[in-house]
mmCIF file of C-alpha atoms in Angstrom:
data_model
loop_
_atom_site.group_PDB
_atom_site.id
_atom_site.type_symbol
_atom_site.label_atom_id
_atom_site.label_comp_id
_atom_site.label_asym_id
_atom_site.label_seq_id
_atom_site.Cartn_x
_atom_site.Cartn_y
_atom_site.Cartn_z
ATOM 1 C CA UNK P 110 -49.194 -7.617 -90.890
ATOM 2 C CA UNK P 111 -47.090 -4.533 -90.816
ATOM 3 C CA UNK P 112 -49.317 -3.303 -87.281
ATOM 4 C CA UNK P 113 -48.924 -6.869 -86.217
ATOM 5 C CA UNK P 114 -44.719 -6.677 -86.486
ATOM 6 C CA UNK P 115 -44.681 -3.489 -84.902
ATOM 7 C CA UNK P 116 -46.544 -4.106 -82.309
ATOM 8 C CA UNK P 117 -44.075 -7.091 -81.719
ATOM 9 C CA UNK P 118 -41.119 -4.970 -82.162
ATOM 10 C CA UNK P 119 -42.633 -2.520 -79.137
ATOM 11 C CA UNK P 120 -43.028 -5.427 -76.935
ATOM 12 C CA UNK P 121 -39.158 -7.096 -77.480
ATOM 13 C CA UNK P 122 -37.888 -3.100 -77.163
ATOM 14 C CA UNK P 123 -39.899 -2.938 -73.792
ATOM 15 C CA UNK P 124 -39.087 -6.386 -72.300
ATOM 16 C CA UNK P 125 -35.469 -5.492 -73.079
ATOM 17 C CA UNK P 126 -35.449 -2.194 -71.245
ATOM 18 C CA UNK P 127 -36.997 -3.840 -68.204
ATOM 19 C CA UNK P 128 -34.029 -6.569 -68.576
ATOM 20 C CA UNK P 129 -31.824 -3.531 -68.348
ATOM 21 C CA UNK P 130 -33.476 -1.624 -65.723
ATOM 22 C CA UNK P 131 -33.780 -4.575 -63.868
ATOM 23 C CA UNK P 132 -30.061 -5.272 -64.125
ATOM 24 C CA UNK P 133 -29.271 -1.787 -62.727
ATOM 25 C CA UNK P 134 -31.140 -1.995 -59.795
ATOM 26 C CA UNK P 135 -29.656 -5.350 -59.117
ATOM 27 C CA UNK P 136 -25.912 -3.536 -59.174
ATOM 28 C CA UNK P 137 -27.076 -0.907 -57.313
ATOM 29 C CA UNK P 138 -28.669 -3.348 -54.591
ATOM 30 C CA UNK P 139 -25.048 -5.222 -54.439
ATOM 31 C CA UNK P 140 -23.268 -1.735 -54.184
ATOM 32 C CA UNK P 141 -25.544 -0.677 -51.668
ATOM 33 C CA UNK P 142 -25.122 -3.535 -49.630
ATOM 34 C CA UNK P 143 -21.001 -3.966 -50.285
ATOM 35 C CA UNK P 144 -20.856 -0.512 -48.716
ATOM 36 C CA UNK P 145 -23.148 -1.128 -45.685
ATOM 37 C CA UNK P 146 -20.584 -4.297 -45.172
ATOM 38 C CA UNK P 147 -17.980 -2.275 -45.131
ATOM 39 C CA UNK P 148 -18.893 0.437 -42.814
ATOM 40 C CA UNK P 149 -20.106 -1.999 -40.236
ATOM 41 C CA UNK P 150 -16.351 -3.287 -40.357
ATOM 42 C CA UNK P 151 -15.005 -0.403 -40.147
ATOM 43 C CA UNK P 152 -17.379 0.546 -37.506
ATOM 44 C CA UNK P 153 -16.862 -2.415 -35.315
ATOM 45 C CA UNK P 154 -12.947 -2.249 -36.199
ATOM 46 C CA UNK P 155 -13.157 1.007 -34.944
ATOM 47 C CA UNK P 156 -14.697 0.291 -31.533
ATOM 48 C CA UNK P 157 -11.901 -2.778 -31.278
ATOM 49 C CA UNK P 158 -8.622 -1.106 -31.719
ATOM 50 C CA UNK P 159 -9.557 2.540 -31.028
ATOM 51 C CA UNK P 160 -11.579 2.702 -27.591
ATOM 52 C CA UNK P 161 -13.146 6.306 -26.903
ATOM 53 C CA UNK P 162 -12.783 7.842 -23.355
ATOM 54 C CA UNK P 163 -15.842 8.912 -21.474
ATOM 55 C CA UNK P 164 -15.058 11.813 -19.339
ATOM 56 C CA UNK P 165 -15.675 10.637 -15.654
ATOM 57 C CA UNK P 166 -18.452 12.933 -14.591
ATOM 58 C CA UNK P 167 -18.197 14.559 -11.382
ATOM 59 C CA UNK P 168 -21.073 13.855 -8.643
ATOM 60 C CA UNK P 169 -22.643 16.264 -6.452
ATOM 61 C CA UNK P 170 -20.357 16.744 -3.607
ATOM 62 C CA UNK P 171 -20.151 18.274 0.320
ATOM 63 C CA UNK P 172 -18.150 20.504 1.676
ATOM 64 C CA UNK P 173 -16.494 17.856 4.076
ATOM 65 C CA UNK P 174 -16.167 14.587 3.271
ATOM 66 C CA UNK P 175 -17.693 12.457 -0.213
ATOM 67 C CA UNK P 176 -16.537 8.974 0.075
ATOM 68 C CA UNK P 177 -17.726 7.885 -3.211
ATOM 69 C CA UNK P 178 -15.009 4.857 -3.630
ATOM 70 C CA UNK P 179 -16.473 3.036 0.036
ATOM 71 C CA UNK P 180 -12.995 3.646 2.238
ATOM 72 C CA UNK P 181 -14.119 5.211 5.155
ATOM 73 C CA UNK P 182 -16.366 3.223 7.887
ATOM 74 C CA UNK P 183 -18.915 5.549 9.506
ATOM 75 C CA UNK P 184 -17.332 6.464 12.486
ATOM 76 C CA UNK P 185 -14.199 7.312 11.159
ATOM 77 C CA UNK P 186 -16.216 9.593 8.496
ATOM 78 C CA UNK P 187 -18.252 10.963 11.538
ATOM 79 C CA UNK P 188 -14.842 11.688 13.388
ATOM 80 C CA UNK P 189 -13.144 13.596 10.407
ATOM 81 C CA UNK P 190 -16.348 15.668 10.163
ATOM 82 C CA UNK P 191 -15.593 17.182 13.512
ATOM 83 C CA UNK P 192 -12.516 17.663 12.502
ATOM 84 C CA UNK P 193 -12.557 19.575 9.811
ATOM 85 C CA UNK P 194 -15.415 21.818 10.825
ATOM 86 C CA UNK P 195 -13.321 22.809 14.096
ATOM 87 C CA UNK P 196 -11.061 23.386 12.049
ATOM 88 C CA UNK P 197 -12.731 25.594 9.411
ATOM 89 C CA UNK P 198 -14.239 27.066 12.885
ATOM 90 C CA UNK P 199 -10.880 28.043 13.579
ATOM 91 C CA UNK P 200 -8.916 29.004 10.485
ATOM 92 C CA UNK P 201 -11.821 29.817 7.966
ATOM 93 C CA UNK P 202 -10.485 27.362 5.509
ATOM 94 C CA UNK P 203 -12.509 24.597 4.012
ATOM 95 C CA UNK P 204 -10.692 21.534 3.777
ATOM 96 C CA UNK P 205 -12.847 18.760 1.569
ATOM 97 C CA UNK P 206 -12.310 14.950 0.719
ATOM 98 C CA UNK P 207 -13.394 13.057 -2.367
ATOM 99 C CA UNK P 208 -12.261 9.628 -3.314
ATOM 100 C CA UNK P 209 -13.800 7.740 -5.959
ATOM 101 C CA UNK P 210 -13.567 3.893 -7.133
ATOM 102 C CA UNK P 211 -11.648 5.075 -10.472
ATOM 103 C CA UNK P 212 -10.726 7.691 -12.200
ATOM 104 C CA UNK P 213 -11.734 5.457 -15.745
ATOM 105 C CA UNK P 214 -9.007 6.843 -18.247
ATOM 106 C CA UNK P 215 -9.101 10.622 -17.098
ATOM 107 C CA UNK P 216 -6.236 12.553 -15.759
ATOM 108 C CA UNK P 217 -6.221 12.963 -11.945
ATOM 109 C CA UNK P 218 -5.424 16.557 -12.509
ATOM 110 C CA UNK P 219 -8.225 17.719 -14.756
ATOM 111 C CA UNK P 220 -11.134 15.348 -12.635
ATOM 112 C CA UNK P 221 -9.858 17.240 -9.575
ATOM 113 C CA UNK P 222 -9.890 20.310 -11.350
ATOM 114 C CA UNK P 223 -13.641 19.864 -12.469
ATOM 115 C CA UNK P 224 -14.246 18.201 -9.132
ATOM 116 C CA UNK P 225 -12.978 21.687 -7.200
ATOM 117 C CA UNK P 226 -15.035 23.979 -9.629
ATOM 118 C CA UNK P 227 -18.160 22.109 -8.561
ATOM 119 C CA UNK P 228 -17.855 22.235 -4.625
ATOM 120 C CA UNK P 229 -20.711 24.149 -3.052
ATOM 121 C CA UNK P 230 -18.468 26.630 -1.723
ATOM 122 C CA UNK P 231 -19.276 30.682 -2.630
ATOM 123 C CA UNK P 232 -15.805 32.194 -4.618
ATOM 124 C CA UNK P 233 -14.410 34.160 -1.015
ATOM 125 C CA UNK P 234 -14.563 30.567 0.671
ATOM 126 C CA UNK P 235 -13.338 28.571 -2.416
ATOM 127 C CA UNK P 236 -10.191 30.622 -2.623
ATOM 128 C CA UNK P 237 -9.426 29.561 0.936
ATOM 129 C CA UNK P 238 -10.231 25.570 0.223
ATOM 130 C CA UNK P 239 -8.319 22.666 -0.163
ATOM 131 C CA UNK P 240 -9.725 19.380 -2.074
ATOM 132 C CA UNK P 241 -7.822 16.183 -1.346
ATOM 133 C CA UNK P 242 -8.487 13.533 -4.630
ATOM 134 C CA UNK P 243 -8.499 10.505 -3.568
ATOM 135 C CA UNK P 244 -8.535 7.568 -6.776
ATOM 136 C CA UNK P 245 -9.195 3.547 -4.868
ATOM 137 C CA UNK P 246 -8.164 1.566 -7.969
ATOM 138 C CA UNK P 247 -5.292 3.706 -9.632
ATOM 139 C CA UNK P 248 -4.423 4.376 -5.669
ATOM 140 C CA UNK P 249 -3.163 7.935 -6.765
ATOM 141 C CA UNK P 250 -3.783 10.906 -4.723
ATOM 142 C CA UNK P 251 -4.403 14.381 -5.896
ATOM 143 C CA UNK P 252 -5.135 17.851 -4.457
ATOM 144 C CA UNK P 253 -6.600 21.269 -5.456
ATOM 145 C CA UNK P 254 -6.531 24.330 -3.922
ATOM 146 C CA UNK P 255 -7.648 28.090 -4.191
ATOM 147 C CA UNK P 256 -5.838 30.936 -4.956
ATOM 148 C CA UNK P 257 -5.011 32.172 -1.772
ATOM 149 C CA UNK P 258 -3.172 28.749 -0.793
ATOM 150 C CA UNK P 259 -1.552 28.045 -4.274
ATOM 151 C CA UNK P 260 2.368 29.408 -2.461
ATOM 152 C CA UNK P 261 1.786 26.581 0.249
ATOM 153 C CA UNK P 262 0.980 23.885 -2.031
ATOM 154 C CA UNK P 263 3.181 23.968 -4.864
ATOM 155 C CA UNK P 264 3.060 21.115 -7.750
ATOM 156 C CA UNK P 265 4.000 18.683 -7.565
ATOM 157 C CA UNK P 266 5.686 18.565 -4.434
ATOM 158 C CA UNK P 267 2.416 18.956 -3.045
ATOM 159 C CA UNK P 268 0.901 16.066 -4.300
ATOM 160 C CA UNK P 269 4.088 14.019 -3.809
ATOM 161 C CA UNK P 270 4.039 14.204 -0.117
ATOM 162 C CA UNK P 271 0.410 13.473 -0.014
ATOM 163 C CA UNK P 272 0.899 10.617 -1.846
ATOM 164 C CA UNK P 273 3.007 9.276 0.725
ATOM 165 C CA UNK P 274 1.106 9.759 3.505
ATOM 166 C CA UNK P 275 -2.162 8.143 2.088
ATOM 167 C CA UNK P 276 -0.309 5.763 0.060
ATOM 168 C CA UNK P 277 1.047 4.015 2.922
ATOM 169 C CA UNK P 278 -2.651 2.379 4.120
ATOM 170 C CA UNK P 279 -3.999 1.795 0.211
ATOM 171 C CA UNK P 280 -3.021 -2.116 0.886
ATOM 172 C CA UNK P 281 -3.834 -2.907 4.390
ATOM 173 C CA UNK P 282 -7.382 -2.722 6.459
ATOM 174 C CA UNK P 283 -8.265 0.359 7.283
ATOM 175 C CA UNK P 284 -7.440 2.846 4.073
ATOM 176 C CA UNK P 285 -9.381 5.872 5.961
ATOM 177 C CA UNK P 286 -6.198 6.040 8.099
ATOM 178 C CA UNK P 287 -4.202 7.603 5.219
ATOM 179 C CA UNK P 288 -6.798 9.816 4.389
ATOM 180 C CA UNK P 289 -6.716 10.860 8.149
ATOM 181 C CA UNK P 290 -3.060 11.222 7.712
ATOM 182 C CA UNK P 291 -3.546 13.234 4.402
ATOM 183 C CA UNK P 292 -5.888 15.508 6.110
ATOM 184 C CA UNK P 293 -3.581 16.268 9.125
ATOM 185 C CA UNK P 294 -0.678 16.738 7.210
ATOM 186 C CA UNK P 295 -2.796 19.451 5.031
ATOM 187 C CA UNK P 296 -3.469 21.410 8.781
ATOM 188 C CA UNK P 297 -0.224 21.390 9.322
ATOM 189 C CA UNK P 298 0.921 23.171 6.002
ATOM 190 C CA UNK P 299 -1.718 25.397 6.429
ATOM 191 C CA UNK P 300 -0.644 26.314 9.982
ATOM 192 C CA UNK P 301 2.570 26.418 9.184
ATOM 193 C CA UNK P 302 4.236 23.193 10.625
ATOM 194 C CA UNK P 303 4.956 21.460 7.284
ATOM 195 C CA UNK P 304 6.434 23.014 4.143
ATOM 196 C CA UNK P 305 5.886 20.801 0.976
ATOM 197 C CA UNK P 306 9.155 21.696 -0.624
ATOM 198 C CA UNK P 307 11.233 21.181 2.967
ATOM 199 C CA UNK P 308 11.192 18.031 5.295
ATOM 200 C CA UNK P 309 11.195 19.929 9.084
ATOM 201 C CA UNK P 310 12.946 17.629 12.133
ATOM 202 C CA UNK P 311 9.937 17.277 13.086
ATOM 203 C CA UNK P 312 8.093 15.635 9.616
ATOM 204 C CA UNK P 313 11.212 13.262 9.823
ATOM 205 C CA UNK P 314 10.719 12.313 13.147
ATOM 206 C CA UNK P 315 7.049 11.444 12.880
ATOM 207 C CA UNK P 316 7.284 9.919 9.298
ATOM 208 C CA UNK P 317 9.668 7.598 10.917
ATOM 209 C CA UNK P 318 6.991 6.591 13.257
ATOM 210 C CA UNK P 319 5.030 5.992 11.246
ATOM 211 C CA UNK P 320 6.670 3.656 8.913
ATOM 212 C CA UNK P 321 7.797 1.682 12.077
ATOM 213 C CA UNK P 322 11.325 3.042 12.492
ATOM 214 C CA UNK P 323 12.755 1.670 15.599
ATOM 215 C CA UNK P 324 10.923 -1.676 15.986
ATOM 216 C CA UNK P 325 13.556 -3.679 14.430
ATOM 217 C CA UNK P 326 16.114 -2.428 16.584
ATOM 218 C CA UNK P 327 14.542 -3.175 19.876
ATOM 219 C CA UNK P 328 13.307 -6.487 18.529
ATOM 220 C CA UNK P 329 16.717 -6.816 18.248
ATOM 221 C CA UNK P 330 18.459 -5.629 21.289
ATOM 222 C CA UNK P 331 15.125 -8.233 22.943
ATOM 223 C CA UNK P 332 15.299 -10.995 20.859
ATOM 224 C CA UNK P 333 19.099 -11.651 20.054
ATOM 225 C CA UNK P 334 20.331 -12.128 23.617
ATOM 226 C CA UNK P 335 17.329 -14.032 24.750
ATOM 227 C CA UNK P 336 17.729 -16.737 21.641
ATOM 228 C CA UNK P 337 21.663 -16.954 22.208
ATOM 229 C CA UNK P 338 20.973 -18.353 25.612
ATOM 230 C CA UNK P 339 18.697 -20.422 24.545
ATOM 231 C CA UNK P 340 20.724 -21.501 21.701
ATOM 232 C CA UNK P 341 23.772 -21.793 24.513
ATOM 233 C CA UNK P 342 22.049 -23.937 26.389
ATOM 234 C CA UNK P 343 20.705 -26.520 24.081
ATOM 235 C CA UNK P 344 24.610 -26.762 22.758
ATOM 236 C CA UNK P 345 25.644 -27.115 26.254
ATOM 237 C CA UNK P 346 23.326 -30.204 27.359
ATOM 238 C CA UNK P 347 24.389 -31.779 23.873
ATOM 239 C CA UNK P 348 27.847 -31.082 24.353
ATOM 240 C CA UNK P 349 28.103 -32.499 28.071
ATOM 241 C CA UNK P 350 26.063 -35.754 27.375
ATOM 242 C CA UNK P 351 28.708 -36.146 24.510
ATOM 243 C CA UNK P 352 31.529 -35.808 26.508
ATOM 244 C CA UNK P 353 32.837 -32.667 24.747
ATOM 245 C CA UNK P 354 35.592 -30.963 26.998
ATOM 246 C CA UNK P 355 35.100 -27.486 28.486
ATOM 247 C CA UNK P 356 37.169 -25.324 26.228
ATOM 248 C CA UNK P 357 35.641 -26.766 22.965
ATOM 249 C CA UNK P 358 32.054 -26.155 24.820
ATOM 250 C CA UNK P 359 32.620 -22.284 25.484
ATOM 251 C CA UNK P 360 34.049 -21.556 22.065
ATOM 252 C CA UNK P 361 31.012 -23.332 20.106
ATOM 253 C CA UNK P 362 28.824 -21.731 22.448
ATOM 254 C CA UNK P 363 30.611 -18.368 21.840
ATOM 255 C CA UNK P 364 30.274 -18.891 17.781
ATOM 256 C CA UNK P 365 26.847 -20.178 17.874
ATOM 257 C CA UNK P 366 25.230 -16.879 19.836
ATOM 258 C CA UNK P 367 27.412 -14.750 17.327
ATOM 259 C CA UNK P 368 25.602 -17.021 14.546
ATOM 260 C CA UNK P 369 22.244 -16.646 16.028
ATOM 261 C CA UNK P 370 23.020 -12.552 17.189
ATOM 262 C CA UNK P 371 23.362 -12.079 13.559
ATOM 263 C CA UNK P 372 20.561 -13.830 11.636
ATOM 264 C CA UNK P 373 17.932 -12.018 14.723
ATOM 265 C CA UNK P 374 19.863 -8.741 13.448
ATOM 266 C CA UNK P 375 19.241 -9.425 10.094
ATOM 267 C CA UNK P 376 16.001 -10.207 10.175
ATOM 268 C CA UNK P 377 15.378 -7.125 11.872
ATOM 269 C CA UNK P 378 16.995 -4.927 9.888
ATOM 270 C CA UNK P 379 14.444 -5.719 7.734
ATOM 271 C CA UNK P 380 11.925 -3.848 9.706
ATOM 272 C CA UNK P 381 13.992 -0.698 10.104
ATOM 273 C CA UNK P 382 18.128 -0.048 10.252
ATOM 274 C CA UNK P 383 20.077 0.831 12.896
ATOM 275 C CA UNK P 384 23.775 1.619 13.666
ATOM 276 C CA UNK P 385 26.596 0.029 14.439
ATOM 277 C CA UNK P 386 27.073 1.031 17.610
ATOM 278 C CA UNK P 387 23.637 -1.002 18.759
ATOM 279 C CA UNK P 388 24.494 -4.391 16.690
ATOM 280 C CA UNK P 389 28.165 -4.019 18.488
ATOM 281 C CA UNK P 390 26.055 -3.851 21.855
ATOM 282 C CA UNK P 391 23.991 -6.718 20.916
ATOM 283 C CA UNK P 392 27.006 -8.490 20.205
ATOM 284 C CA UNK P 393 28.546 -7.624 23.620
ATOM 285 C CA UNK P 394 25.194 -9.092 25.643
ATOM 286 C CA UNK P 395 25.072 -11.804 23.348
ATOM 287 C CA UNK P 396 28.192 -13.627 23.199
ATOM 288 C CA UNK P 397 28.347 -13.756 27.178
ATOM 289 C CA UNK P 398 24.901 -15.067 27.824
ATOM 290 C CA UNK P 399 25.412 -17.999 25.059
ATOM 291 C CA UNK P 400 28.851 -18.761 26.692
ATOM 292 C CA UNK P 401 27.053 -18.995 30.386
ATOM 293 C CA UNK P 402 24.506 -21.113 29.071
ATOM 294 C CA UNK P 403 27.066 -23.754 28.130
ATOM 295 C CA UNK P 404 28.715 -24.091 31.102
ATOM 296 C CA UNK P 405 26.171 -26.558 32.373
ATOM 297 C CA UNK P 406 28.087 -27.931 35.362
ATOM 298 C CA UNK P 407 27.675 -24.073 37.150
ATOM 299 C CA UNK P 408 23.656 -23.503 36.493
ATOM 300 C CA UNK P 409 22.465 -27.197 36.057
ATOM 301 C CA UNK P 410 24.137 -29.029 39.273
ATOM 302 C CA UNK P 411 22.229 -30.341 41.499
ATOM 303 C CA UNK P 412 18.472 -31.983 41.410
ATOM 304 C CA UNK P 413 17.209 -29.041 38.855
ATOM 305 C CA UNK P 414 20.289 -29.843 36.053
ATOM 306 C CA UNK P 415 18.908 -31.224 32.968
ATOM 307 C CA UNK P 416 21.457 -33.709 32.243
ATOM 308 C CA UNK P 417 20.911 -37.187 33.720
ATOM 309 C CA UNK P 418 22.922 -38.050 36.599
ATOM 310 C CA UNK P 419 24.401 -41.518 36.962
ATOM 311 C CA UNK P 420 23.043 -42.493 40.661
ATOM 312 C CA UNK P 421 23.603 -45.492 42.988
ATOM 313 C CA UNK P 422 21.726 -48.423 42.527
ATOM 314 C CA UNK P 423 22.362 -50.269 45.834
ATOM 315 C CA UNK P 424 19.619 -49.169 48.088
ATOM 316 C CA UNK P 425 21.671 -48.132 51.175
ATOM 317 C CA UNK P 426 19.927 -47.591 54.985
ATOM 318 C CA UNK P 427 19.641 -44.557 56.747
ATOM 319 C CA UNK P 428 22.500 -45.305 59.100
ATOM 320 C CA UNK P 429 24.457 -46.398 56.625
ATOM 321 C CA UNK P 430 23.930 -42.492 54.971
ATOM 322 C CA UNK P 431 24.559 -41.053 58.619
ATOM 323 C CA UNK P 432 28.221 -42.911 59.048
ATOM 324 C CA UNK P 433 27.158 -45.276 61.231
#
């Protein structure tokens, strides 16, 4: 009987310890699986709120052009070519063009930095290059440059006044023409022309020309006079098939090509400014032409005027025209 008990009291004592084991590994499971819950939050959190950067990674490039970001059509990359291998031919400086669709979240300075280490250029010839950074969707413009060229393109004046010429075609059709303009304007540093921290007569001149300077004023000095006649005349057939006397006729006339003088002028001013001195011109053509084209009874008499004349109705015979 006393075996017997024992025995039973083994069994209970082992049972029990496999309740408690059992209840350990149970915990253990639930901690174990609270903390995998966790760091999946945190990881996903993590991937939410604090987005990594991926350094942009810098493609195998040429020594003349790498359109990368599509901007160029072939013959205007074909064209450019010649271009800067004369003029390589002719200076011994390598002048090279990258532009790429973005620059993701990477600093246009340190991707053209990486982008300038990696040209296939030996050291003599990369100290004598010039790489113009071109970025399609962040439409920023960049440039690097070797050691020997560093005192003609000085930061960040440099890349300010390349940034204006390519700039200016980012949002119209053909976006290769500012990189043609970026590329000529480097020449002309390099030869001496341009000076990044000056603007020459010259850069004013054809930055003006660019930019349209001048159109509005002889759209202007074309379009003003022209429209004041017209405007002159229309008042003067209303005015004369409403009876209006002469004097009233040449002053509204008068006011109305002033009127219309200065809305033309306005609008293009818009274009580009001018002076004084041309609006006071436009202003002197102007005003005369709108008063002539009231005075109806001078340039509309006859069969050709535009005004309706009152004519007999009594059908008369020829000798009764000839006095007889």
């Amino acid at each position: 009987m006393t075996t017997n008990h024992d025995c039973s009291s083994v069994r209970s004592g082992h049972a029990i310890c496999s309740l408690i084991d059992l209840g350990k590994s149970e915990t253990e499971r639930a901690k174990t699986l609270g903390k995998m819950i966790f760091l999946g939050f945190a990881l996903f959190a993590s991937l939410i709120f604090c987005p990594f950067s991926v350094a942009l990674e810098v493609p195998v490039l040429k020594d003349t052009i790498n359109d990368f970001a599509g901007m160029m059509p072939q013959a205007s990359v074909h064209d450019l070519e010649e271009r800067l291998k004369r003029f390589k031919t002719q200076t011994g400086h390598t002048i090279v063009v990258l532009t790429v669709r973005s620059l993701e979240d990477e600093d246009m300075k340190s991707f053209g930095g990486k982008a300038f280490k990696s040209l296939p250029l030996e050291e003599p010839a990369l100290q004598k290059s010039v790489l113009l950074v071109v970025a399609r969707k962040q439409q920023k413009v960049g440039v690097e440059v070797g050691s020997q060229l560093g005192h003609l393109f000085r930061e960040p004046e440099a890349s300010q006044k390349l940034q204006g010429h390519v700039g200016l075609y980012f949002g119209g059709f053909r976006p290769d023409l500012g990189i043609h303009a970026g590329v000529n304007y480097i020449f002309r540093v390099i030869k001496g022309e341009f000076h990044v921290d000056t603007t020459t007569e010259l850069e004013k001149l054809e930055d003006a020309s660019t930019r349209g300077a001048g159109a509005g004023a002889i759209f202007a000095v074309l379009l003003a006079p022209f429209l004041a006649f017209v405007v002159g005349v229309l008042w003067g057939i209303y005015a004369t098939h409403n009876s209006i006397e002469r004097g009233m006729r040449l002053v509204m006339g008068a006011v109305l090509s002033y009127g219309t003088a200065k809305i033309v002028a306005f609008l293009m001013s818009l274009i580009s400014s001018y002076g004084d001195g041309l609006w006071y011109f436009i202003l002197a053509i102007s005003i005369p032409l709108g008063v002539f084209g009231s005075l109806t009874e001078f340039w509309m008499a006859g069969e050709w005027r535009g005004i309706p004349r009152v004519k007999d109705r009594i059908k008369r015979k020829p000798e009764d025209n000839m006095g007889i």
